Short mmCIF file of C-alpha atoms in Angstrom, two decimals:
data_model
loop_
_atom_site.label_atom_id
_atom_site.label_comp_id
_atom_site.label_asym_id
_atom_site.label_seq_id
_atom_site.Cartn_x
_atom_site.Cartn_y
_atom_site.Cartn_z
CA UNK H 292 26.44 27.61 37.24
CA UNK H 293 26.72 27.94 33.41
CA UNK H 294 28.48 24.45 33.29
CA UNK H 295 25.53 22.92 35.32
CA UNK H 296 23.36 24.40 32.80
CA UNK H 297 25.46 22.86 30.21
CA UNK H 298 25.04 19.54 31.69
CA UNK H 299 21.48 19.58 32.37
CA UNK H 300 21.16 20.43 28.90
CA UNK H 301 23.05 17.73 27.36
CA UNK H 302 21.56 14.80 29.94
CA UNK H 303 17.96 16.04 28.83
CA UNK H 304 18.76 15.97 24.70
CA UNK H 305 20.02 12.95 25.53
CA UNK H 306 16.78 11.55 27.31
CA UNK H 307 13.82 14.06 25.84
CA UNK H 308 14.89 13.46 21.83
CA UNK H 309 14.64 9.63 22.28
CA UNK H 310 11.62 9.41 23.68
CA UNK H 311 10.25 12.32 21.42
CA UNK H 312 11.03 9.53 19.13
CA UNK H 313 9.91 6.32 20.54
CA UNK H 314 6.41 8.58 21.22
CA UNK H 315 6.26 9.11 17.33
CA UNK H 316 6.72 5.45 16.70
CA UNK H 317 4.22 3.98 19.03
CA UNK H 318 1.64 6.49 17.19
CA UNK H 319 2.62 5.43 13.61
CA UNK H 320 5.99 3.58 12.87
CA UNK H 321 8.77 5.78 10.18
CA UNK H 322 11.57 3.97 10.49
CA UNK H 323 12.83 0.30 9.36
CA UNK H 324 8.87 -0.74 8.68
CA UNK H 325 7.63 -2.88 6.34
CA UNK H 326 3.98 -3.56 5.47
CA UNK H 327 2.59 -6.51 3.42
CA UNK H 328 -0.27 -5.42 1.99
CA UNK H 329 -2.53 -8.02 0.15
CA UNK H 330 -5.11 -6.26 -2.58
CA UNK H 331 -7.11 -8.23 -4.98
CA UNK H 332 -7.07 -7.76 -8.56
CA UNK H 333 -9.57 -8.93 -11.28
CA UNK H 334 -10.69 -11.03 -8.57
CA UNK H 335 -8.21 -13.87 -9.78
CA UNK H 336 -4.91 -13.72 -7.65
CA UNK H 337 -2.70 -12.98 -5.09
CA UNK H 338 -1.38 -9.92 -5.35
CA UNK H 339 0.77 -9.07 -2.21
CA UNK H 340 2.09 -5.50 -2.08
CA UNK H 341 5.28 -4.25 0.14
CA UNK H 342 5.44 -0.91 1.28
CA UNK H 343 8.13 1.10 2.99
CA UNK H 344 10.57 4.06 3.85
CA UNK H 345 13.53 5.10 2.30
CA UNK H 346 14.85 8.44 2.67
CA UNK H 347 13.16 11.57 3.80
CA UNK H 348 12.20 14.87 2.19
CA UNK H 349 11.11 18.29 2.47
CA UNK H 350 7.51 19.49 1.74
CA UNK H 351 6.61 23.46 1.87
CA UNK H 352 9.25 23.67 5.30
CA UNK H 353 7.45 20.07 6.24
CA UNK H 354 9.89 16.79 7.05
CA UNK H 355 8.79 13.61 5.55
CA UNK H 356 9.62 10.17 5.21
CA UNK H 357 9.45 8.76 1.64
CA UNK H 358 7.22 6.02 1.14
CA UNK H 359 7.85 3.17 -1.49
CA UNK H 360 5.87 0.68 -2.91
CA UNK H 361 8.55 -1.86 -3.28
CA UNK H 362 10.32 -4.38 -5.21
CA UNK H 363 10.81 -6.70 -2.55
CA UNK H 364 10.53 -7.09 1.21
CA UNK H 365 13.90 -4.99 1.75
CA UNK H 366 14.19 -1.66 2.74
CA UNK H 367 16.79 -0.27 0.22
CA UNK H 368 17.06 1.86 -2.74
CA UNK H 369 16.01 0.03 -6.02
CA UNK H 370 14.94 1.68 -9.27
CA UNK H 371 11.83 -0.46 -9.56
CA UNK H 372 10.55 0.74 -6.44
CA UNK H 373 7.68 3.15 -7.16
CA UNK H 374 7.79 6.55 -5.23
CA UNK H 375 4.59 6.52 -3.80
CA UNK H 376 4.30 9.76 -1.74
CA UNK H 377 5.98 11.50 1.90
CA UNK H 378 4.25 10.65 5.09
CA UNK H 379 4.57 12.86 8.33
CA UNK H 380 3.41 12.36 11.77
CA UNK H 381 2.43 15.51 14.17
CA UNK H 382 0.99 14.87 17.67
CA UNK H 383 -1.29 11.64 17.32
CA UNK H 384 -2.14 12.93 13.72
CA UNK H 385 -0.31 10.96 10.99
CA UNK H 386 -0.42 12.73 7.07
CA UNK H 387 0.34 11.77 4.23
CA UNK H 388 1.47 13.99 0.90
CA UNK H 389 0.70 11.64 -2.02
CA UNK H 390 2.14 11.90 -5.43
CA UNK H 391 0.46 11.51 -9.25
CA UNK H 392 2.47 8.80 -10.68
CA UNK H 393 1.58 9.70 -14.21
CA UNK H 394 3.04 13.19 -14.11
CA UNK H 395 5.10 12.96 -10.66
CA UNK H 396 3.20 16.20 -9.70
CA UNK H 397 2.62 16.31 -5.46
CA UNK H 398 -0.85 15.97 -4.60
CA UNK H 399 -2.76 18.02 -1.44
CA UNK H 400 -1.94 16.37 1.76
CA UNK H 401 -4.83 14.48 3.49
CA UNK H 402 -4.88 12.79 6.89
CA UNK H 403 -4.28 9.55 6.65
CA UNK H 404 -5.15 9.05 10.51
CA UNK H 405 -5.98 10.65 13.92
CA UNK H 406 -5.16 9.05 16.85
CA UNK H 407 -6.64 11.40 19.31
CA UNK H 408 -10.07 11.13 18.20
CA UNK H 409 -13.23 9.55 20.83
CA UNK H 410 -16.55 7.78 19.22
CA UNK H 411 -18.55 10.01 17.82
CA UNK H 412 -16.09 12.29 16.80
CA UNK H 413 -16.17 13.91 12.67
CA UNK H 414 -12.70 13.90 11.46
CA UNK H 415 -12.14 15.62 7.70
CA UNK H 416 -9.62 13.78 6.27
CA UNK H 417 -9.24 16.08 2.96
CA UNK H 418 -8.61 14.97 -1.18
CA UNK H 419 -7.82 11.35 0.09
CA UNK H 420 -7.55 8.73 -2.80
CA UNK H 421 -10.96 7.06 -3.22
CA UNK H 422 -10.09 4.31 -5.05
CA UNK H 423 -10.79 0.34 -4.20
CA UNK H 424 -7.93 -1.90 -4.15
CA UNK H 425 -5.69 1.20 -4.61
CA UNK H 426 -1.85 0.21 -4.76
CA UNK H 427 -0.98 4.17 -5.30
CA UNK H 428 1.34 3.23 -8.25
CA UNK H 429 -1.18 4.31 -10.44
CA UNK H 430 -2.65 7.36 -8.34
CA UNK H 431 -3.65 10.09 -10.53
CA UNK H 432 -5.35 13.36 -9.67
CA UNK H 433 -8.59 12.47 -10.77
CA UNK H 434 -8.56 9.59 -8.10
CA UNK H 435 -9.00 11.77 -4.95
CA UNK H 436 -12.22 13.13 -3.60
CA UNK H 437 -12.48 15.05 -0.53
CA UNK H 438 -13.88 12.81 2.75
CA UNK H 439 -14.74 12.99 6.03
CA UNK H 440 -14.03 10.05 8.63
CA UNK H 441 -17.15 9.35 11.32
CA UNK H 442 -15.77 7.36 14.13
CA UNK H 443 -17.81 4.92 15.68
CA UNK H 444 -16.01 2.96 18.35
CA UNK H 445 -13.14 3.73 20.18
CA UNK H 446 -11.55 0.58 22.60
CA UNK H 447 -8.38 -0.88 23.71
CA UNK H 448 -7.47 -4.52 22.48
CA UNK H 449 -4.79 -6.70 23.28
CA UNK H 450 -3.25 -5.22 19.56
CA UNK H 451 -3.49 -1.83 21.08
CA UNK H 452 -5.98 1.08 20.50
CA UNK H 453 -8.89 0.61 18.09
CA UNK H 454 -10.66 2.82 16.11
CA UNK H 455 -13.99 2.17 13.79
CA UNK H 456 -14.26 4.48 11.46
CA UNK H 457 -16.44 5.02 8.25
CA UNK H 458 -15.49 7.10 5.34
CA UNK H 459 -18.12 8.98 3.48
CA UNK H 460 -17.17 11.15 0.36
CA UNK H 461 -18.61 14.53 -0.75
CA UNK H 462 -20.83 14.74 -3.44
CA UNK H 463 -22.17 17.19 -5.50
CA UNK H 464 -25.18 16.71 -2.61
CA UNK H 465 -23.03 16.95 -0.15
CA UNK H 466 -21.39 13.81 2.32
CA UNK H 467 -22.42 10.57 0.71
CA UNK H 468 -23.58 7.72 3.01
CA UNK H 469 -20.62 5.36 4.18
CA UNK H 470 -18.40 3.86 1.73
CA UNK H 471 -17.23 1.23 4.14
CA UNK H 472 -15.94 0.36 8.16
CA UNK H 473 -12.14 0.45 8.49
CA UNK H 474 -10.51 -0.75 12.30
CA UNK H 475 -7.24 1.54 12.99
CA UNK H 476 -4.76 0.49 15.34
CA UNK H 477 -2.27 2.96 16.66
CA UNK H 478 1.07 1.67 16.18
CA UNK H 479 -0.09 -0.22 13.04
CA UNK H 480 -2.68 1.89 10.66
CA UNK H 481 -5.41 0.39 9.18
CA UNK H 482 -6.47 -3.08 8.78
CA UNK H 483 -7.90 -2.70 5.39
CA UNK H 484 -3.67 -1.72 4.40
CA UNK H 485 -1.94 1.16 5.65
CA UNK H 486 -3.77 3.95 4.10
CA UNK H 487 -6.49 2.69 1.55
CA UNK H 488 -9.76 3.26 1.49
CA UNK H 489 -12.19 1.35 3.01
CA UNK H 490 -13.46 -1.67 0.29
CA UNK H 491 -16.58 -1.36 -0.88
CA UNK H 492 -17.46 -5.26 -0.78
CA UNK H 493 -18.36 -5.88 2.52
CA UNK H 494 -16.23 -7.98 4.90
CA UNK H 495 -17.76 -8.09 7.90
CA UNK H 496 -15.83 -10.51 10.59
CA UNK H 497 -14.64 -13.19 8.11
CA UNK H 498 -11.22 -14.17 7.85
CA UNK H 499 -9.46 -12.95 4.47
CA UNK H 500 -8.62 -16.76 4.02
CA UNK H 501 -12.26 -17.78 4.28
CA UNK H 502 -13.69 -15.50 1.64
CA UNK H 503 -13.86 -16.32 -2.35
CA UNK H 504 -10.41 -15.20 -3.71
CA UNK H 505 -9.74 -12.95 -0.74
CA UNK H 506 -11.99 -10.07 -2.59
CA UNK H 507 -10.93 -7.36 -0.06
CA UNK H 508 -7.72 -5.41 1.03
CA UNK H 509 -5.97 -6.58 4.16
CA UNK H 510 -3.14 -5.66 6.48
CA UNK H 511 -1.41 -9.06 6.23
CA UNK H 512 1.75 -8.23 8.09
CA UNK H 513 3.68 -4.73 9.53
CA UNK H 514 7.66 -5.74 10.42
CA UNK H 515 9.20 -3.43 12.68
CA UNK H 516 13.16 -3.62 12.50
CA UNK H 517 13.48 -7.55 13.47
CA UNK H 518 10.05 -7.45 15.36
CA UNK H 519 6.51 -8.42 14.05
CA UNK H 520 4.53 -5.81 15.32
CA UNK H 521 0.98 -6.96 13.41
CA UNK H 522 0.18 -10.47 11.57
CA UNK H 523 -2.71 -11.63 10.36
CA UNK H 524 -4.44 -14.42 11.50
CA UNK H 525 -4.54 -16.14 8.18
CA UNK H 526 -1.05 -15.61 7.01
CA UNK H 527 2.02 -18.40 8.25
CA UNK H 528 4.78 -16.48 7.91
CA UNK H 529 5.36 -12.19 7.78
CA UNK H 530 6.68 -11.58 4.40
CA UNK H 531 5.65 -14.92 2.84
CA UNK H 532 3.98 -13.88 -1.01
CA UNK H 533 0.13 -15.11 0.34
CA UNK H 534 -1.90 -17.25 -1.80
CA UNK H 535 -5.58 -17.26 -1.08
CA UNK H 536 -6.76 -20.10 -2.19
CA UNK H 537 -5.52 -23.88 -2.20
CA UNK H 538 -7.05 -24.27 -5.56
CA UNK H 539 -5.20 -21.10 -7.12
CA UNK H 540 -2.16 -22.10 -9.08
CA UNK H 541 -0.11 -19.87 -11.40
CA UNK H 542 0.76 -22.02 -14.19
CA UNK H 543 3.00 -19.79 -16.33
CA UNK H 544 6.93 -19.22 -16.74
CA UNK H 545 7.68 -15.71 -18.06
CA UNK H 546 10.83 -15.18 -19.43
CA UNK H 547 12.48 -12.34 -20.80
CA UNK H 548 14.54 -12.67 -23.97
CA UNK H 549 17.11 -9.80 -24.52
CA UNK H 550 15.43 -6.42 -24.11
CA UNK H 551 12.49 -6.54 -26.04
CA UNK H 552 11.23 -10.11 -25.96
CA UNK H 553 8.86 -12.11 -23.39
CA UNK H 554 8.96 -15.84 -23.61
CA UNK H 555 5.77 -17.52 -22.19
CA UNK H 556 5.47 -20.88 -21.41
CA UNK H 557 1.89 -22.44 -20.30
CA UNK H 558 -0.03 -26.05 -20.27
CA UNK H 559 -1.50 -26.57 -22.89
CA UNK H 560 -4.97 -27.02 -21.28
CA UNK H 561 -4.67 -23.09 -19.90
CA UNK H 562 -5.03 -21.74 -22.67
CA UNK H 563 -5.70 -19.42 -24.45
CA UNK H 564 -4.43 -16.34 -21.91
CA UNK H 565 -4.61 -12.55 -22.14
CA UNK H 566 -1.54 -10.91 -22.62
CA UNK H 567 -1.35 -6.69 -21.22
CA UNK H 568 1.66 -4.80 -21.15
CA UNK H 569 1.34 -1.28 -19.07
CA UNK H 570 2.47 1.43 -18.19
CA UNK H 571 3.49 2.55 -14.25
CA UNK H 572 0.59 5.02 -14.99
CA UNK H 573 -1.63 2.34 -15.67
CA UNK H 574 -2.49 2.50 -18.83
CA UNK H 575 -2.68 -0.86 -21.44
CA UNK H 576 0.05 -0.03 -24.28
CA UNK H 577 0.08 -3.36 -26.24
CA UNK H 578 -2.43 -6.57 -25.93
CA UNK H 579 -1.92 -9.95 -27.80
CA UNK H 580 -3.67 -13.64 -27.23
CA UNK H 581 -1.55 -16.07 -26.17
CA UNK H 582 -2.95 -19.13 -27.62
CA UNK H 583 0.41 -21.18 -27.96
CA UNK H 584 1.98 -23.30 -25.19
CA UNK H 585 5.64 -21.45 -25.95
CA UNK H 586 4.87 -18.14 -27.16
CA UNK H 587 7.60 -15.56 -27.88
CA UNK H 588 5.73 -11.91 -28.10
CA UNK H 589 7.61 -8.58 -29.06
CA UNK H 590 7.16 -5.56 -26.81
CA UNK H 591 6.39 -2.83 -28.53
CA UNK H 592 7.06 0.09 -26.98
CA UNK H 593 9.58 2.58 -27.95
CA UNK H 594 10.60 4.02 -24.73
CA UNK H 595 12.68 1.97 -22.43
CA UNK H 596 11.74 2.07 -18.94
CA UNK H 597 9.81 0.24 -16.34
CA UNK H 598 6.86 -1.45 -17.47
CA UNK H 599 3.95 -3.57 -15.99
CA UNK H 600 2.69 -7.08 -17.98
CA UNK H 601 0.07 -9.31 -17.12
CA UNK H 602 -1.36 -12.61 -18.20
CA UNK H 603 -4.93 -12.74 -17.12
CA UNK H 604 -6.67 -16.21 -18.12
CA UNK H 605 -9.74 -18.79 -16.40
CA UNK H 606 -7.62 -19.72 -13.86
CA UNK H 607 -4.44 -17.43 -14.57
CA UNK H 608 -3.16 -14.59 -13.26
CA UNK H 609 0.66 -13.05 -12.93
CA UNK H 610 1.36 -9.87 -13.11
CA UNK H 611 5.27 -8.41 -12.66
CA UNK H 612 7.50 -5.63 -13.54
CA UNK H 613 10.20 -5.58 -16.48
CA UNK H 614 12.89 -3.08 -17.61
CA UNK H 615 12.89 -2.37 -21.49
CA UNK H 616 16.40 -0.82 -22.49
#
C-alpha cells in the first residue's frame, strides 16, 4: 500500500506541478518573454523599449522573477541591462515590486493586474508609478502615487480576455477623475506596455501608426519562447526597432573615441543639435551645442559607469547607452 502511495504521488507531481505552471503562464507569462514596448519621447522618435526576465529573487519570503529593461531583444545577463524591479503572480493577480533606480532602494509592491475582476468591479492597485511614457529606468520614489483601477468592460476576444479599465489617482481630495482607459489581456498585460500607466493623451481607436509621431505608449509585440503571442497591427516584424513615421530619419553617426570621447557626425543642413549626457537616474550631467558637421565632445564626468546621451534637434533624435571607464 505504501508503494502505491508512493506512486500516486510521484505520477501526480509529475502532472499537477506542470500544469500549476502552464495555469500561471496563461494568466501572465514569467518565463522566456519578451516585450517590445514602444514609448514616445520629446515627441520626436522612436524609442522602442525591450523588457524581460532574468533570474529570480526573494522578497520578504516572496518568489519573484527579475525584470529587465534590456539591452537588446535577448534574454541574457548583460551589464547594461537596467534592473527594473521583481514581478510575482498569485491566483489571477499578477504584482509587481518595483525598484528606485537612483538609490536601488525596493519600492512597495502594487498590483500591476487582476485577472479575476467583472465590470464594475473597484480594484486598489496601491503606490503604482504614475508617470507618462514611464520606461522605469528612471523610477524614483517620488514617481508613485497610490491608485485605484475602475473596470468598465469585461469580454472575450479572439486575443483572449479583455479588460477596460481606468486608473484614477488619490489626491489630497481624495480619487481624482480618470487619468486614462487601458485594455488588459490575460496572457499578455496591457496594451498601453506591460505595466505603465495609462497615457494621458487620448488614443481612442486609432492605430499607433496613424497618429502624429506615435504620441502614446503601445504594446508593439510580447514573444513567448519561439511563439508570438501578441503583435500589433502596425508593426511588420516582432522585434523589428519601429519607426513611426516615413518622414522620420535619424541622420547622425555617434561614435565613441577611447573612453571619454563622442565623435558626432551630421549633415550639414541638421544642424545645429542638442547634445545631453545623463545619468541612469535621469538626471542631465553635461550639455553642449553641436553646431559642427564632425564634432568631437569630451565627457565630462568623473565616474565611469553607464551613462545615457542624446542628440535632440528639428528633426533629430537618438538617444543610446555608453560605458565610461
Amino acid at each position: 500500500m505504501r508503494k502505491l502511495y508512493t506512486v500516486l504521488i510521484i505520477c501526480l507531481s509529475g502532472i499537477l506541478f506542470p500544469f500549476c505552471s502552464s495555469a500561471q503562464d496563461e494568466v501572465f507569462p514569467t518565463k522566456d518573454a519578451i516585450w517590445n514596448i514602444y514609448i514616445p519621447k520629446y515627441g520626436a522618435m522612436v524609442t522602442s523599449h525591450y523588457y524581460g526576465f532574468v533570474g529570480d529573487t526573494v522578497f520578504d519570503g516572496l518568489s519573484y522573477r527579475k525584470l529587465y529593461l534590456l539591452k537588446d531583444s535577448v534574454l541574457r545577463e548583460n551589464p547594461e541591462n537596467v534592473y527594473v524591479g521583481g514581478v510575482r503572480v498569485s491566483g489571477k493577480k499578477v504584482y509587481m515590486r518595483p525598484t528606485d533606480t537612483a538609490t536601488g532602494k525596493l519600492l512597495e509592491e502594487f498590483l500591476m493586474y487582476d485577472f479575476s475582476v467583472k465590470a464594475g468591479d473597484e480594484v486598489f492597485g496601491g503606490m503604482r508609478p504614475m508617470v507618462w511614457g514611464c520606461t522605469f529606468e528612471n523610477l524614483t520614489g517620488s514617481d508613485i502615487k497610490n491608485t485605484k483601477l475602475q473596470v468598465f468592460d469585461v469580454r472575450d476576444s479572439e486575443l483572449g480576455r479583455e479588460f477596460g479599465v481606468d486608473l484614477k489617482f488619490e489626491s489630497s481630495e481624495g480619487y481624482c477623475e480618470s487619468e486614462g482607459s487601458d485594455t488588459w489581456i490575460e496572457g499578455v498585460g496591457s496594451l498601453l506596455g506591460l505595466f505603465l500607466p495609462p497615457s494621458s493623451i487620448p488614443t481612442g481607436k486609432q492605430k499607433w501608426i496613424d497618429m502624429a509621431y506615435g504620441q502614446r505608449s503601445a504594446l508593439m509585440c510580447l514573444k513567448v519562447g519561439d511563439k508570438i503571442r501578441y503583435k500589433d497591427p502596425g508593426c511588420e516584424e516582432c522585434m523589428e526597432v519601429l519607426n513611426v513615421s516615413e518622414n522620420v530619419v535619424i541622420p547622425v553617426t555617434v561614435r565613441q573615441i577611447g573612453n571619454r570621447q563622442l565623435l558626432i557626425q551630421c549633415p550639414v543642413h541638421n544642424l545645429p543639435l542638442q547634445f545631453e549626457l545623463l545619468n541612469l537616474s535621469g538626471t542631465v550631467l553635461q550639455q553642449n551645442a553641436v553646431r559642427d558637421g564632425g564634432m568631437t565632445i569630451d565627457l565630462e564626468v568623473s565616474v565611469p559607469g553607464i551613462y545615457i546621451y542624446r542628440i535632440i534637434g528639428d528633426k533629430v533624435y537618438k538617444s543610446e547607452k555608453i560605458v565610461v571607464r
